[in-house]
């Protein structure tokens, strides 16, 4: 290419998203496709969201409210934190990028598990920082390994709890032991995209005592339990000085008007929230028992997805499943060559998934 790129660019691979439903429809010329690949909400979203978004449509000639006033008020009341400690993002992906750009200088290090949610690595690299990746141990975050890799250049550590893609969690005690060993000037980003699905009460939940430690930045999203992935809304709860930096560098209208209205409406519907949690838990229990009956082992999970070991090339099974109209995720690109990641769906979707998988593996 005749244009000179940013030097870190050659090492960045594009984010590989779950295969979009419409794309599979076009490619395979089949309808009634089931997508259990991107940890989305199988029930859709609260009907309140529909009404709120429709009502908001008449104001769409105006710029969004840059402050996200109403949404921050709601979150402020829910978590008992001042609005000044909340940063809204165009998905939590946006906030991950803002943290990297706001706090990394060339060569600064950001620690993260390997494999990790790919946006950590992409954001750190585009901010000219240096990702330091620490392999999982037993499919779980290697907290001791992260501590061992601390250096004077470490500026931030990414923690995902529950972990994507394995579904493991970090307990309150494990996290506190870890925290005690992290220097005062290192930001600890705790990505809790799936925390609402956790059933294990020993889990570390950073918002049980929000703002208890200035190093901790909590990330949450409306993309999973609230079913608003297409709207793109996430938020971070953090020390005021960190929030101030992010607010100075973010795009002023990073969360659009419809997304703000959708998120406010979603927070108001506790019934839908509970229904989602119940559906996911029942779905996971069903999948565990049915996959077990097929002779397959699953990793224990505290999220809305599970990883299953096929003891065979997962990508081949993934492709065969696609032909049957079921989209799941091969974990090959994460280094787990024989594993699929399956998002819990509705009862009907889960049943079709099991039937399809049975056909594929018994072929
Ligand atoms: C899905 C997910 C998110 C949420 O991303 P959004 O940009 O808010 O849609 C964040 N972190 C992890 C680990 C995820 O899996």
Coordinates of C-alpha atoms and ligand atoms in Angstrom, one line a residue:
X1 CA 0.0 0.0 0.0
X2 CA 1.3 3.5 -0.9
X3 CA 0.0 5.0 2.4
X4 CA 2.1 4.6 5.5
X5 CA 0.0 3.0 8.3
X6 CA 0.4 3.4 12.0
X7 CA 3.3 1.1 13.0
X8 CA 1.3 -1.2 15.3
X9 CA -1.3 -1.8 12.6
X10 CA 0.4 -4.8 11.0
X11 CA -0.1 -6.9 14.1
X12 CA -3.9 -6.2 14.4
X13 CA -6.3 -8.7 13.0
X14 CA -9.9 -7.7 12.4
X15 CA -12.4 -8.6 15.1
X16 CA -14.2 -11.8 14.1
X17 CA -17.8 -11.5 15.0
X18 CA -20.3 -14.3 15.3
X19 CA -21.8 -15.1 11.8
X20 CA -24.7 -12.8 11.2
X21 CA -28.1 -14.5 10.8
X22 CA -28.9 -12.7 7.5
X23 CA -25.5 -13.7 6.0
X24 CA -26.2 -17.4 6.6
X25 CA -29.7 -17.0 5.1
X26 CA -28.1 -15.5 2.0
X27 CA -25.2 -18.0 1.7
X28 CA -27.1 -21.2 2.4
X29 CA -30.5 -20.1 1.0
X30 CA -32.3 -21.4 4.1
X31 CA -34.7 -19.6 6.5
X32 CA -35.6 -20.3 10.1
X33 CA -32.0 -20.0 11.2
X34 CA -31.1 -20.2 14.9
X35 CA -28.2 -18.0 16.2
X36 CA -26.7 -19.2 19.4
X37 CA -23.3 -17.7 18.7
X38 CA -23.0 -14.2 20.1
X39 CA -24.4 -14.4 23.6
X40 CA -27.4 -12.3 22.7
X41 CA -30.8 -12.4 24.5
X42 CA -33.0 -15.0 22.9
X43 CA -36.2 -13.3 24.1
X44 CA -35.4 -10.1 22.3
X45 CA -35.9 -7.1 24.6
X46 CA -38.5 -5.6 26.9
X47 CA -41.7 -4.4 25.1
X48 CA -41.2 -1.1 27.0
X49 CA -38.1 -0.5 24.7
X50 CA -40.3 -0.7 21.6
X51 CA -42.6 2.0 22.9
X52 CA -39.8 4.3 24.2
X53 CA -37.9 4.1 20.9
X54 CA -41.0 4.8 18.9
X55 CA -41.9 7.8 21.0
X56 CA -38.3 9.1 20.6
X57 CA -38.5 8.9 16.8
X58 CA -40.0 12.4 16.4
X59 CA -36.9 14.0 17.9
X60 CA -34.4 12.3 15.6
X61 CA -33.7 15.5 13.7
X62 CA -31.9 16.7 16.8
X63 CA -28.5 15.8 18.1
X64 CA -28.5 13.4 21.1
X65 CA -28.1 14.6 24.6
X66 CA -24.3 14.4 25.1
X67 CA -24.6 13.9 28.8
X68 CA -27.0 11.0 28.6
X69 CA -28.8 12.7 31.5
X70 CA -31.7 10.4 32.1
X71 CA -29.8 7.1 31.6
X72 CA -27.1 8.3 34.0
X73 CA -29.7 9.3 36.6
X74 CA -31.2 5.8 36.4
X75 CA -27.9 4.1 36.7
X76 CA -26.9 6.4 39.5
X77 CA -29.9 5.5 41.5
X78 CA -29.6 1.8 40.7
X79 CA -26.0 1.5 41.9
X80 CA -25.9 4.4 44.4
X81 CA -23.1 6.2 42.7
X82 CA -22.9 9.9 41.6
X83 CA -23.6 10.5 37.8
X84 CA -20.1 12.0 37.6
X85 CA -18.7 8.5 38.1
X86 CA -20.5 7.0 35.2
X87 CA -19.3 7.0 31.6
X88 CA -21.6 5.9 28.8
X89 CA -20.3 4.2 25.6
X90 CA -21.4 3.1 22.2
X91 CA -21.2 -0.4 23.7
X92 CA -18.7 -1.2 26.3
X93 CA -16.3 -1.7 23.4
X94 CA -16.3 2.1 23.1
X95 CA -15.2 2.5 26.8
X96 CA -12.5 -0.1 26.4
X97 CA -11.0 1.9 23.5
X98 CA -11.4 5.2 25.5
X99 CA -9.5 3.7 28.4
X100 CA -6.6 2.5 26.2
X101 CA -6.4 5.9 24.4
X102 CA -6.7 7.9 27.6
X103 CA -4.1 6.1 29.6
X104 CA -1.5 4.4 27.4
X105 CA 1.6 6.0 26.0
X106 CA 3.7 4.2 23.3
X107 CA 5.2 1.1 24.8
X108 CA 3.1 1.1 28.0
X109 CA 1.8 -2.3 29.0
X110 CA -1.7 -3.7 29.4
X111 CA -2.0 -7.1 31.0
X112 CA -4.8 -9.4 29.9
X113 CA -5.7 -13.1 29.9
X114 CA -5.0 -15.3 26.8
X115 CA -7.3 -15.8 25.1
X116 CA -9.4 -12.7 25.8
X117 CA -12.2 -10.7 24.4
X118 CA -10.4 -9.5 21.2
X119 CA -11.4 -5.8 21.7
X120 CA -8.9 -5.5 24.6
X121 CA -5.9 -6.4 22.4
X122 CA -7.2 -4.3 19.4
X123 CA -7.8 -1.2 21.6
X124 CA -4.4 -1.5 23.3
X125 CA -2.6 -1.8 20.1
X126 CA -4.4 1.0 18.3
X127 CA -3.5 3.2 21.3
X128 CA 0.2 2.2 20.7
X129 CA 0.3 0.2 23.9
X130 CA 1.7 -3.3 24.4
X131 CA -0.6 -6.1 25.3
X132 CA 0.9 -8.7 27.6
X133 CA -1.1 -11.9 27.5
X134 CA -1.2 -14.4 30.3
X135 CA -2.5 -17.9 29.4
X136 CA -5.5 -19.2 31.3
X137 CA -5.0 -22.0 33.9
X138 CA -7.8 -24.6 33.9
X139 CA -9.9 -22.4 31.7
X140 CA -9.8 -19.7 34.3
X141 CA -8.0 -16.3 34.7
X142 CA -4.5 -16.8 36.0
X143 CA -4.4 -14.1 38.6
X144 CA -1.0 -15.1 39.9
X145 CA 0.3 -15.1 36.4
X146 CA -0.9 -11.6 35.9
X147 CA 0.8 -10.4 39.1
X148 CA 4.0 -12.1 37.9
X149 CA 4.0 -10.1 34.7
X150 CA 3.6 -6.7 36.4
X151 CA 6.4 -4.3 35.4
X152 CA 7.1 -0.6 35.8
X153 CA 5.5 -0.1 32.4
X154 CA 2.2 -1.7 33.4
X155 CA -0.6 0.8 33.2
X156 CA -3.8 -1.4 33.1
X157 CA -5.0 -4.9 33.7
X158 CA -8.1 -6.4 32.0
X159 CA -10.2 -8.8 34.0
X160 CA -13.3 -10.4 32.6
X161 CA -15.7 -11.8 35.2
X162 CA -17.4 -14.1 34.3
X163 CA -14.9 -15.0 31.7
X164 CA -15.7 -15.1 28.0
X165 CA -15.5 -17.7 26.4
X166 CA -15.1 -20.2 29.3
X167 CA -17.7 -19.0 31.7
X168 CA -15.4 -19.3 34.8
X169 CA -15.6 -16.7 37.6
X170 CA -13.2 -15.0 40.0
X171 CA -14.4 -15.2 43.6
X172 CA -14.5 -12.3 46.0
X173 CA -11.6 -13.7 48.0
X174 CA -9.5 -14.5 44.9
X175 CA -10.0 -10.9 43.7
X176 CA -9.1 -9.3 47.0
X177 CA -5.9 -11.3 47.2
X178 CA -5.1 -10.1 43.7
X179 CA -6.0 -6.5 44.4
X180 CA -3.6 -6.3 47.3
X181 CA -0.7 -7.1 45.0
X182 CA -1.5 -4.5 42.3
X183 CA 0.4 -1.2 42.5
X184 CA -1.5 2.0 43.3
X185 CA -1.1 3.5 39.8
X186 CA -2.4 0.6 37.8
X187 CA -6.0 0.7 36.5
X188 CA -7.9 -2.6 36.8
X189 CA -10.7 -2.9 34.3
X190 CA -13.3 -5.4 35.5
X191 CA -15.5 -6.3 32.5
X192 CA -18.8 -7.6 34.0
X193 CA -20.7 -8.1 30.7
X194 CA -22.2 -11.3 32.0
X195 CA -22.4 -10.8 35.8
X196 CA -26.2 -10.7 35.9
X197 CA -26.3 -14.5 34.9
X198 CA -24.0 -15.7 37.8
X199 CA -25.6 -18.2 40.2
X200 CA -22.5 -18.8 42.4
X201 CA -22.7 -16.5 45.4
X202 CA -19.0 -16.4 46.0
X203 CA -18.4 -14.3 42.9
X204 CA -16.6 -11.0 43.0
X205 CA -19.1 -8.3 42.0
X206 CA -17.4 -4.9 41.8
X207 CA -20.7 -3.0 42.2
X208 CA -21.5 -4.5 45.6
X209 CA -19.3 -1.8 46.9
X210 CA -19.0 0.6 44.0
X211 CA -16.0 3.1 44.0
X212 CA -14.5 1.3 46.9
X213 CA -11.1 1.4 45.2
X214 CA -10.0 4.2 42.7
X215 CA -8.1 1.6 40.6
X216 CA -11.2 -0.4 39.7
X217 CA -13.1 0.5 36.6
X218 CA -16.3 -1.6 36.2
X219 CA -17.7 -2.2 32.7
X220 CA -21.2 -3.3 32.1
X221 CA -23.4 -3.5 29.0
X222 CA -27.0 -3.5 27.7
X223 CA -26.0 -5.9 25.0
X224 CA -26.5 -9.2 26.9
X225 CA -29.1 -9.5 29.6
X226 CA -31.1 -6.5 28.4
X227 CA -31.1 -7.6 24.8
X228 CA -30.0 -4.3 23.3
X229 CA -26.9 -5.4 21.4
X230 CA -28.0 -3.7 18.2
X231 CA -28.5 -0.4 19.9
X232 CA -24.9 -0.2 21.2
X233 CA -25.0 0.9 24.9
X234 CA -22.5 0.1 27.6
X235 CA -21.4 2.0 30.7
X236 CA -18.4 2.2 33.0
X237 CA -18.4 3.1 36.7
X238 CA -15.2 4.5 37.9
X239 CA -13.2 7.1 39.8
X240 CA -14.2 10.6 39.0
X241 CA -10.7 11.5 37.6
X242 CA -10.7 8.6 35.2
X243 CA -14.3 9.4 34.1
X244 CA -13.2 13.0 33.4
X245 CA -10.5 11.8 31.1
X246 CA -12.8 9.5 29.2
X247 CA -15.5 12.3 28.9
X248 CA -12.9 14.6 27.4
X249 CA -11.8 12.2 24.7
X250 CA -15.0 10.5 23.8
X251 CA -17.1 11.5 20.8
X252 CA -19.7 13.9 22.2
X253 CA -22.6 11.9 20.8
X254 CA -21.2 8.4 21.2
X255 CA -24.6 7.1 22.5
X256 CA -27.4 7.9 20.1
X257 CA -30.8 9.1 21.1
X258 CA -32.6 5.9 20.4
X259 CA -30.0 3.9 22.3
X260 CA -30.4 6.2 25.4
X261 CA -34.2 5.8 25.3
X262 CA -33.9 2.1 24.9
X263 CA -31.6 1.6 27.8
X264 CA -33.7 3.7 30.1
X265 CA -36.8 1.7 29.2
X266 CA -34.9 -1.6 29.6
X267 CA -33.8 -0.7 33.1
X268 CA -37.5 -0.1 34.1
X269 CA -38.6 -3.6 33.2
X270 CA -37.6 -5.9 36.0
X271 CA -40.1 -8.5 34.9
X272 CA -38.4 -8.9 31.6
X273 CA -35.0 -9.0 33.3
X274 CA -36.1 -11.9 35.6
X275 CA -37.7 -13.7 32.7
X276 CA -34.5 -13.6 30.8
X277 CA -32.4 -14.9 33.7
X278 CA -34.9 -17.8 34.3
X279 CA -34.9 -18.6 30.6
X280 CA -31.1 -18.7 30.4
X281 CA -30.7 -20.8 33.6
X282 CA -33.3 -23.3 32.5
X283 CA -31.7 -23.4 29.0
X284 CA -28.2 -24.0 30.4
X285 CA -29.5 -26.8 32.7
X286 CA -31.2 -28.4 29.7
X287 CA -28.1 -28.1 27.4
X288 CA -25.9 -29.5 30.1
X289 CA -28.0 -32.6 30.6
X290 CA -28.7 -33.2 26.9
X291 CA -25.0 -32.7 25.9
X292 CA -24.0 -35.0 28.7
X293 CA -26.5 -37.6 27.3
X294 CA -24.7 -37.3 23.9
X295 CA -21.5 -38.2 25.8
X296 CA -20.1 -34.7 25.5
X297 CA -18.3 -32.8 28.4
X298 CA -19.2 -29.1 29.1
X299 CA -17.2 -26.7 31.1
X300 CA -19.0 -25.4 34.2
X301 CA -20.3 -21.9 33.4
X302 CA -21.7 -18.9 35.3
X303 CA -22.6 -17.0 32.1
X304 CA -25.3 -17.3 29.4
X305 CA -23.2 -19.6 27.3
X306 CA -21.2 -22.8 27.7
X307 CA -18.2 -24.4 26.1
X308 CA -18.6 -28.0 25.0
X309 CA -15.7 -30.4 24.1
X310 CA -16.5 -32.3 20.9
X311 CA -13.2 -34.2 21.0
X312 CA -13.1 -33.5 17.3
X313 CA -12.4 -30.5 15.0
X314 CA -14.9 -27.9 16.2
X315 CA -14.7 -25.9 13.0
X316 CA -16.0 -28.8 10.9
X317 CA -18.9 -29.4 13.3
X318 CA -19.6 -25.6 13.2
X319 CA -19.8 -25.7 9.4
X320 CA -22.0 -28.8 9.4
X321 CA -24.3 -27.1 11.9
X322 CA -24.5 -24.0 9.6
X323 CA -25.9 -26.2 6.8
X324 CA -28.6 -27.2 9.2
X325 CA -29.4 -23.6 10.0
X326 CA -27.8 -23.5 13.5
X327 CA -25.1 -20.9 14.1
X328 CA -22.8 -21.6 17.1
X329 CA -19.2 -20.5 17.6
X330 CA -16.1 -22.6 16.9
X331 CA -13.5 -21.9 19.6
X332 CA -10.6 -22.7 17.3
X333 CA -9.5 -19.1 16.9
X334 CA -9.3 -18.9 20.7
X335 CA -7.0 -21.9 20.7
X336 CA -9.6 -24.5 21.9
X337 CA -9.7 -26.5 18.7
X338 CA -12.2 -29.1 19.8
X339 CA -14.6 -26.8 21.6
X340 CA -17.8 -25.0 20.5
X341 CA -19.3 -22.1 22.4
X342 CA -23.1 -22.2 22.6
X343 CA -25.3 -19.4 23.9
X344 CA -28.3 -20.6 25.8
X345 CA -31.5 -19.9 23.7
X346 CA -35.2 -20.4 24.1
X347 CA -36.4 -24.0 24.9
X348 CA -37.3 -24.4 21.2
X349 CA -33.9 -23.2 20.0
X350 CA -32.1 -25.4 22.5
X351 CA -34.0 -28.4 21.4
X352 CA -33.3 -27.8 17.7
X353 CA -29.6 -27.2 18.6
X354 CA -29.4 -30.6 20.4
X355 CA -31.1 -32.4 17.5
X356 CA -28.9 -30.8 14.9
X357 CA -25.7 -31.5 16.9
X358 CA -26.7 -35.1 17.4
X359 CA -27.2 -35.5 13.6
X360 CA -23.8 -33.9 12.9
X361 CA -21.7 -35.9 15.4
X362 CA -23.4 -39.2 14.6
X363 CA -22.9 -38.9 10.9
Ligands
LIG1 C1 -20.3 -9.0 24.8 C2 -19.2 -8.5 25.6 C3 -19.0 -7.2 25.9 C4 -20.1 -6.2 25.5 O1 -19.8 -5.5 24.4 P1 -20.7 -4.3 23.9 O2 -19.7 -3.4 23.2 O3 -21.2 -3.6 25.1 O4 -21.8 -4.9 23.1 C5 -18.0 -6.8 26.7 N1 -17.0 -7.7 27.1 C6 -17.1 -9.0 26.8 C7 -16.1 -9.9 27.4 C8 -18.2 -9.4 26.0 O5 -18.3 -10.7 25.7

